[in-house]
Amino acid sequence: MASTTSSQEYTLCQPEDTLCEIRMYEQEVIIVPVLLLLSFVVILAILLLLRFCPEKAHKVRPRNTFRASRGPTRILNGIDAPPGLNALEGESIALNFSPTYSTFASSVRGGGREHGIENPAFGNAALLSARDAPRQRLPEKFKLVTSLRGSYALKSDSRVSLYRARMENRNVVLHVLTDSASETECQSFLGFASFLSQLGPHPFLPELIGVVSLRAPLIMVMEELENQDLLSYLWKCRQAGPDSGAMTERQIFTMASQVASALDFLHSKDLIHGNIKARSVLITQMLTAKLWGLNDVYTRNTSSLNYKTGPGQKKWQAPEILANREASQKSDVWSFGLLLYEMVTLGEVPFAEVPVKELLQFLQRGKSLKKPHGCSNSLHSIIKGCCHWKEQDRFSMAELRHKLQSGEKTGNDKTVLRASQPINIQHYLQEAGYGEAINYTIF
């Protein structure tokens, strides 16, 4: 017997044999096909998992996430989020399946009145029972969940319900997407949350505290601003009483400076707000003003071709927008001047005597806002400086902030502004250009 180990060939052949047996053992012939087969099985298994895994988080990730900053980000629970954003869910629930539960929204639609105004979207803010609020569907950090009181704010969003809650020893507001929302609405909801997180913190923008983005119901958790919207607060200031607010000229300058700071922050990121008005400003318990209405900013930047202004915005829009030209940062300055008018008149509609359809012609004739009763010359000069017909003649944000800061130092802090009568809601809606069908809900 002879062997050739170099080729791993073993033979039993003898030189005189006419028939012999040869056996070859090559490792490559066995190992390579096995490795190829295993690779195919692994790839097939991964593809099947991606296809049939019930937790397809990418389904609800916003496809058009706006990145306002270039800081470090990480993927967090379905949205792009910077480090530090509070993830509130403890488990992942697939959102592409039809939910088998109802959110606690349906149990508090009891109607009720707030300051004599129908608020069909809110109950009486009674504490929800365990049966009404399925706690197994809410993160345990949320305590004392109650329906949010109605206010004078006039924007309605039937997809989102709002609730007060306690979380980590602070009051928060839960923006809860209804369980009937479509996948597109889920993407829009989470896209807005991602936009807020990427926008970054600012002292005069409402704080996004956390997001529930992978379990149902989808929730955005915002800080609570106890006095709610500025329009509501201004109307309270119109009457003296234990529940009324107090607005002085200096307070106007202070709040306006805070809103201008937030607006300047948005402009620094090449964003146009497009809806500056009292209804888009929220007020804390300490009377700090924070600019809101950011959903319109997000929508305009992600779907600008399909964006349409809502009813009741035209009275605050600059002439170039009324003429269907492109908005600019100076368009926000125009609207800011009308915000000052709202503040000094305690919530009256600017150009109240002019129908919406005639407003552009009214402005083309060189007409302007009348000086409100009780408005100082310094405040009126700022309003006029914001509301010039030509964009280049309006204040820049730097000039506007300087004027407001100067007025804050010299403004009257003794005389409290009052009005002779409360606002008539029907007249307000007509003057502001809203349609007849209005739901009175906050934000």
PDB file of N, CA and C in Angstrom, residues 50 148 182 222 291 304 398:
ATOM      1  N   LEU A  50     -37.987  40.400   8.574  1.00  0.00           N
ATOM      2  CA  LEU A  50     -38.330  41.765   8.185  1.00  0.00           C
ATOM      3  C   LEU A  50     -39.711  41.836   7.545  1.00  0.00           C
ATOM      4  N   LEU A 148     -58.653  67.947  29.902  1.00  0.00           N
ATOM      5  CA  LEU A 148     -58.166  69.317  29.991  1.00  0.00           C
ATOM      6  C   LEU A 148     -59.321  70.296  29.859  1.00  0.00           C
ATOM      7  N   SER A 182     -55.209  56.950  10.978  1.00  0.00           N
ATOM      8  CA  SER A 182     -54.618  56.154   9.898  1.00  0.00           C
ATOM      9  C   SER A 182     -53.102  56.119  10.044  1.00  0.00           C
ATOM     10  N   MET A 222     -46.129  67.312  26.767  1.00  0.00           N
ATOM     11  CA  MET A 222     -45.637  68.686  26.775  1.00  0.00           C
ATOM     12  C   MET A 222     -45.785  69.262  28.177  1.00  0.00           C
ATOM     13  N   LEU A 291     -44.270  80.854  22.477  1.00  0.00           N
ATOM     14  CA  LEU A 291     -44.835  80.804  21.132  1.00  0.00           C
ATOM     15  C   LEU A 291     -45.178  79.368  20.761  1.00  0.00           C
ATOM     16  N   SER A 304     -45.159  71.546   1.674  1.00  0.00           N
ATOM     17  CA  SER A 304     -45.446  72.937   1.310  1.00  0.00           C
ATOM     18  C   SER A 304     -46.402  73.043   0.138  1.00  0.00           C
ATOM     19  N   ALA A 398     -34.006  92.185  14.787  1.00  0.00           N
ATOM     20  CA  ALA A 398     -33.080  92.819  15.721  1.00  0.00           C
ATOM     21  C   ALA A 398     -33.620  94.171  16.180  1.00  0.00           C
TER      22      ALA A 398
END
